[in-house]
mmCIF file of C-alpha atoms in Angstrom:
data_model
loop_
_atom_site.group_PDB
_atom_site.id
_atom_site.type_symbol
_atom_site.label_atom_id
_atom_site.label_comp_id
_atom_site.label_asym_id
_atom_site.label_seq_id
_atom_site.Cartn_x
_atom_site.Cartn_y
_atom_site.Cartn_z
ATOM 1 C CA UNK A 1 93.471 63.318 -84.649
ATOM 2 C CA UNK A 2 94.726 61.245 -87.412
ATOM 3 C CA UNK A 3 97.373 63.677 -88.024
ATOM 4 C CA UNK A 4 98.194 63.067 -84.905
ATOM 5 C CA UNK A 5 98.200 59.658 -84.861
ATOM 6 C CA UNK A 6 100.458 59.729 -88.325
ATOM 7 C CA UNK A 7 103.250 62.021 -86.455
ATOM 8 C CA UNK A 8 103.331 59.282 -83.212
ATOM 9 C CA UNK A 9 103.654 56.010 -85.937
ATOM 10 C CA UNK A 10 107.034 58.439 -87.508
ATOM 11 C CA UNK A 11 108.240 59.347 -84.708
ATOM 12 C CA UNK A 12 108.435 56.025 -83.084
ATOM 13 C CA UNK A 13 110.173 54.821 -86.447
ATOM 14 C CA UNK A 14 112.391 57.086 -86.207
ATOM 15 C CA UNK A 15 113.703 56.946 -82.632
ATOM 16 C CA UNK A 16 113.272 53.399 -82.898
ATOM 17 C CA UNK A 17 116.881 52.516 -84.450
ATOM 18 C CA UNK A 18 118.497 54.029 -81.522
ATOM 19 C CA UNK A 19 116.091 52.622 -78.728
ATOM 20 C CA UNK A 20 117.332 49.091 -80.748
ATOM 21 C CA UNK A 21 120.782 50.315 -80.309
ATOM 22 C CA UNK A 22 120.864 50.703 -76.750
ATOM 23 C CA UNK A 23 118.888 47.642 -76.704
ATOM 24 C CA UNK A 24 121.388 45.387 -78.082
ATOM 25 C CA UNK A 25 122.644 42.639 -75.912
ATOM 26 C CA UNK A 26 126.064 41.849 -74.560
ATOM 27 C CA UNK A 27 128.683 39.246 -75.802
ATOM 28 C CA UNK A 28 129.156 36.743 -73.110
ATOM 29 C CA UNK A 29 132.190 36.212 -71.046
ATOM 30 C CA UNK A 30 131.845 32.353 -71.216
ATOM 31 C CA UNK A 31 135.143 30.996 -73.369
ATOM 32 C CA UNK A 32 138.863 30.604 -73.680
ATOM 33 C CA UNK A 33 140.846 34.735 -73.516
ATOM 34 C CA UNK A 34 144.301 35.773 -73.041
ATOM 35 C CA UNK A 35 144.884 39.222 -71.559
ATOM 36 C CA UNK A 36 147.730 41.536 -70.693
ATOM 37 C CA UNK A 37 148.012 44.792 -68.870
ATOM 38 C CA UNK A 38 149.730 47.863 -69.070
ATOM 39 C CA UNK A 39 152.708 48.579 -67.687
ATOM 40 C CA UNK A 40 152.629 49.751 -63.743
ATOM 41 C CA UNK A 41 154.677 52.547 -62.548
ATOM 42 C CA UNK A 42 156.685 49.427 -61.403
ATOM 43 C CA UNK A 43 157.358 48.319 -64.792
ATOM 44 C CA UNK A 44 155.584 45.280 -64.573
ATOM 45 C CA UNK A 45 153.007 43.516 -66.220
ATOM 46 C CA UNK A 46 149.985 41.149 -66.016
ATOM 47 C CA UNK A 47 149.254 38.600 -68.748
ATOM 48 C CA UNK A 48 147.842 35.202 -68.693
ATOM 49 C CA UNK A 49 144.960 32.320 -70.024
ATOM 50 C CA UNK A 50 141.678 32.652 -68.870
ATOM 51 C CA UNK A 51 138.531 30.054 -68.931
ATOM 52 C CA UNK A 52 135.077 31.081 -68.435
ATOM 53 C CA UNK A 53 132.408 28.481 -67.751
ATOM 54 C CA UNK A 54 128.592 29.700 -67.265
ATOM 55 C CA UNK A 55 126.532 28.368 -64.273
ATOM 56 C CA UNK A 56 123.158 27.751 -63.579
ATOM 57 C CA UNK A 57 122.742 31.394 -62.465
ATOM 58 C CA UNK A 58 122.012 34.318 -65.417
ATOM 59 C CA UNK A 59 124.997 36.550 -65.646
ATOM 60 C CA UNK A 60 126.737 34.064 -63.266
ATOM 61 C CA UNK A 61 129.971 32.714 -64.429
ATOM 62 C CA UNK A 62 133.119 30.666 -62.473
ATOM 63 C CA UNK A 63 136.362 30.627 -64.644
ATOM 64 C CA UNK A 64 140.223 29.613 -63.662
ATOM 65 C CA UNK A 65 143.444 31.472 -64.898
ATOM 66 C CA UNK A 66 147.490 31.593 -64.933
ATOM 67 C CA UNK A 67 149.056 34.298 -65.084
ATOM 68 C CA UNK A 68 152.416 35.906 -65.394
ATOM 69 C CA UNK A 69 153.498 39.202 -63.295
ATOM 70 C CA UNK A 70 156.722 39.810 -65.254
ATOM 71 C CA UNK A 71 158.891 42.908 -64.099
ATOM 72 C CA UNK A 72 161.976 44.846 -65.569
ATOM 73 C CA UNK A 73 162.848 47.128 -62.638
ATOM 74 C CA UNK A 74 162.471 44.725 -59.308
ATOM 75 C CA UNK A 75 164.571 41.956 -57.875
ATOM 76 C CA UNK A 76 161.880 39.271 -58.929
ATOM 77 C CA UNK A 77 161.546 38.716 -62.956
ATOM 78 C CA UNK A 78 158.722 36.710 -63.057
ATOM 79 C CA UNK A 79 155.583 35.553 -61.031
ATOM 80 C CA UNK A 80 153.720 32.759 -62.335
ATOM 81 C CA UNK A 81 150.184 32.155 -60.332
ATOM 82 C CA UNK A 82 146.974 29.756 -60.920
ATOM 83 C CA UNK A 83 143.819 31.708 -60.120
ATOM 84 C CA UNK A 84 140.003 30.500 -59.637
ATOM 85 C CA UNK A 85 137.797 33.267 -59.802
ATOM 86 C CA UNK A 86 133.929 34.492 -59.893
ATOM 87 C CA UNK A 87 132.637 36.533 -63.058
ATOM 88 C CA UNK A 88 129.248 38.808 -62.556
ATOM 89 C CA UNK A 89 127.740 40.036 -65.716
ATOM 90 C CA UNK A 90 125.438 43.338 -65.564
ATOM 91 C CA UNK A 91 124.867 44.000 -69.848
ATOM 92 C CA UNK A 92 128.032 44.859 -70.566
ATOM 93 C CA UNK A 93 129.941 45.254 -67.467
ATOM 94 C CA UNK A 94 132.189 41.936 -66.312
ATOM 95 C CA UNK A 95 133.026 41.533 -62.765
ATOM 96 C CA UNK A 96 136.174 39.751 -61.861
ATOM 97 C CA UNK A 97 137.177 38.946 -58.719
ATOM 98 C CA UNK A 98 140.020 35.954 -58.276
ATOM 99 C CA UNK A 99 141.361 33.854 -55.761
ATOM 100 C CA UNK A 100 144.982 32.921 -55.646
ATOM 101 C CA UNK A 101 144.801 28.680 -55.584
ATOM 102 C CA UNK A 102 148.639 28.498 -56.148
ATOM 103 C CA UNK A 103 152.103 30.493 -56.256
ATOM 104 C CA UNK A 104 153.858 27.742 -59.968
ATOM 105 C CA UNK A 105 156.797 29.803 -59.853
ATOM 106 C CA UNK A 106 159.167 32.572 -59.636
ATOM 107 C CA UNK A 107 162.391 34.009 -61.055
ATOM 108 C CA UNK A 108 164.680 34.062 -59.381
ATOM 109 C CA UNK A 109 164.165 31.225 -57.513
ATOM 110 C CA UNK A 110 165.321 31.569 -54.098
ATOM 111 C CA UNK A 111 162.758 34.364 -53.678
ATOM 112 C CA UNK A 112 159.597 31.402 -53.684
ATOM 113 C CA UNK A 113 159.823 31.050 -50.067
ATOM 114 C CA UNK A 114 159.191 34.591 -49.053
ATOM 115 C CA UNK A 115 156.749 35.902 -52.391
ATOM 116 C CA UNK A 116 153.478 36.744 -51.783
ATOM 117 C CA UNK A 117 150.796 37.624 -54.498
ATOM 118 C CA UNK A 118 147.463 39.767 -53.923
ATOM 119 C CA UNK A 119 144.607 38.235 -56.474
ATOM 120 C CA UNK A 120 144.058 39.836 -59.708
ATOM 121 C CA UNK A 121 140.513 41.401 -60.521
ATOM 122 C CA UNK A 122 139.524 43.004 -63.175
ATOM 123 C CA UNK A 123 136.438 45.337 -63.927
ATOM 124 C CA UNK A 124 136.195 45.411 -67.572
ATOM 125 C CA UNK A 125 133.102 46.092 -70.281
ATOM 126 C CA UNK A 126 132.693 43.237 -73.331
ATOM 127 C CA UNK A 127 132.079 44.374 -76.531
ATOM 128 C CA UNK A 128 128.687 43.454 -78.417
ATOM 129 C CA UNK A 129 130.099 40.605 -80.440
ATOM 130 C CA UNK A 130 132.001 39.244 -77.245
ATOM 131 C CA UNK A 131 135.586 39.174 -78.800
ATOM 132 C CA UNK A 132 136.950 41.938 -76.589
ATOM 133 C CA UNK A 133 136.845 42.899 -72.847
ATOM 134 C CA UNK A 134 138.658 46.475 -72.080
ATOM 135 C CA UNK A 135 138.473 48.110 -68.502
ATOM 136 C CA UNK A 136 140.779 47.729 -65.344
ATOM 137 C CA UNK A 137 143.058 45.421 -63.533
ATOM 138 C CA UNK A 138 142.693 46.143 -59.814
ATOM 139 C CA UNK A 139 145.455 44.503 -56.849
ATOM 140 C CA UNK A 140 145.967 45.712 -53.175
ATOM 141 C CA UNK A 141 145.592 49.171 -54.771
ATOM 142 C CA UNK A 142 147.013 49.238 -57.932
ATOM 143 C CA UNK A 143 144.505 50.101 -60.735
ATOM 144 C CA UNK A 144 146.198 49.767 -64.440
ATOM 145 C CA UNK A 145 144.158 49.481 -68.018
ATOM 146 C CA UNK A 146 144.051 45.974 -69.105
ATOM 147 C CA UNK A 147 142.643 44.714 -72.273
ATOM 148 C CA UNK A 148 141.353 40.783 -73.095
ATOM 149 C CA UNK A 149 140.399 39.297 -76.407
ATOM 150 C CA UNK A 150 139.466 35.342 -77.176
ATOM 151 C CA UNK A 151 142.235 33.277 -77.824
ATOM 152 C CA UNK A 152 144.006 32.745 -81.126
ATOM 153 C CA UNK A 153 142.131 36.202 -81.666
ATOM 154 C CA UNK A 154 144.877 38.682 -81.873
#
């Protein structure tokens, strides 16, 4: 019985380490980032600011961003965009999803009247020290790896 009892106690210290591994809690989402994507088929890109503020609600967050669709291979150069958005937190899983508030600019100009601009959501995981967020960029269809780290970071 005791030898038993001996073999359970080292056991348990010994699978204890990686039970405390998988334990380990998220970074939070809640600060100042910058992010950029990789390039679409397009050759475009996604880069901007991002602020995330936590609410009342665990895992909750609201946050605002600009960012900057800038192209090499279509009429249009640049897209610049402001962006609200809701953040969901599940460990380390970060939930995106954005709302265009306003269309700053474009380039060339005299294509603001017609351009339209899908929002840009992101499903990404945060590290464990919360200095990097890695996953996906997601609009009307488009899926492209996009990576964000805290600003002044890089």
């Amino acid at each position: 019985m005791m030898r038993a009892l001996v073999l359970t106690l080292a056991l348990g210290c010994a699978l204890a380490p990686a039970a405390s591994a998988q334990l380990k809690k998220a970074g939070s989402p809640a600060g100042d980032w910058e992010f950029k994507t990789a390039e679409h088929p397009d050759s475009c890109t996604i880069s901007g600011t991002m602020t995330v503020a936590a609410t009342n609600k665990k895992g909750n967050f609201i946050c605002s961003f600009k960012a900057v669709q800038a192209c090499t291979r279509r009429e249009f150069k640049t897209i610049h965009t402001e962006q609200s958005c809701v953040v969901e937190q599940v460990g380390s899983s970060v939930e995106i999803k954005a709302k265009v508030e306003k269309i700053v600019s474009v380039d060339p100009k005299w294509m603001m009247a017609g351009v339209r601009y899908a929002p840009d959501d992101f499903h990404v995981r945060i590290n464990e020290n919360g200095s990097e967020m890695r996953g996906e960029f997601e609009s009307i269809g488009e899926i492209e790896p996009v990576k964000f780290w805290r600003t002044g970071e890089l």
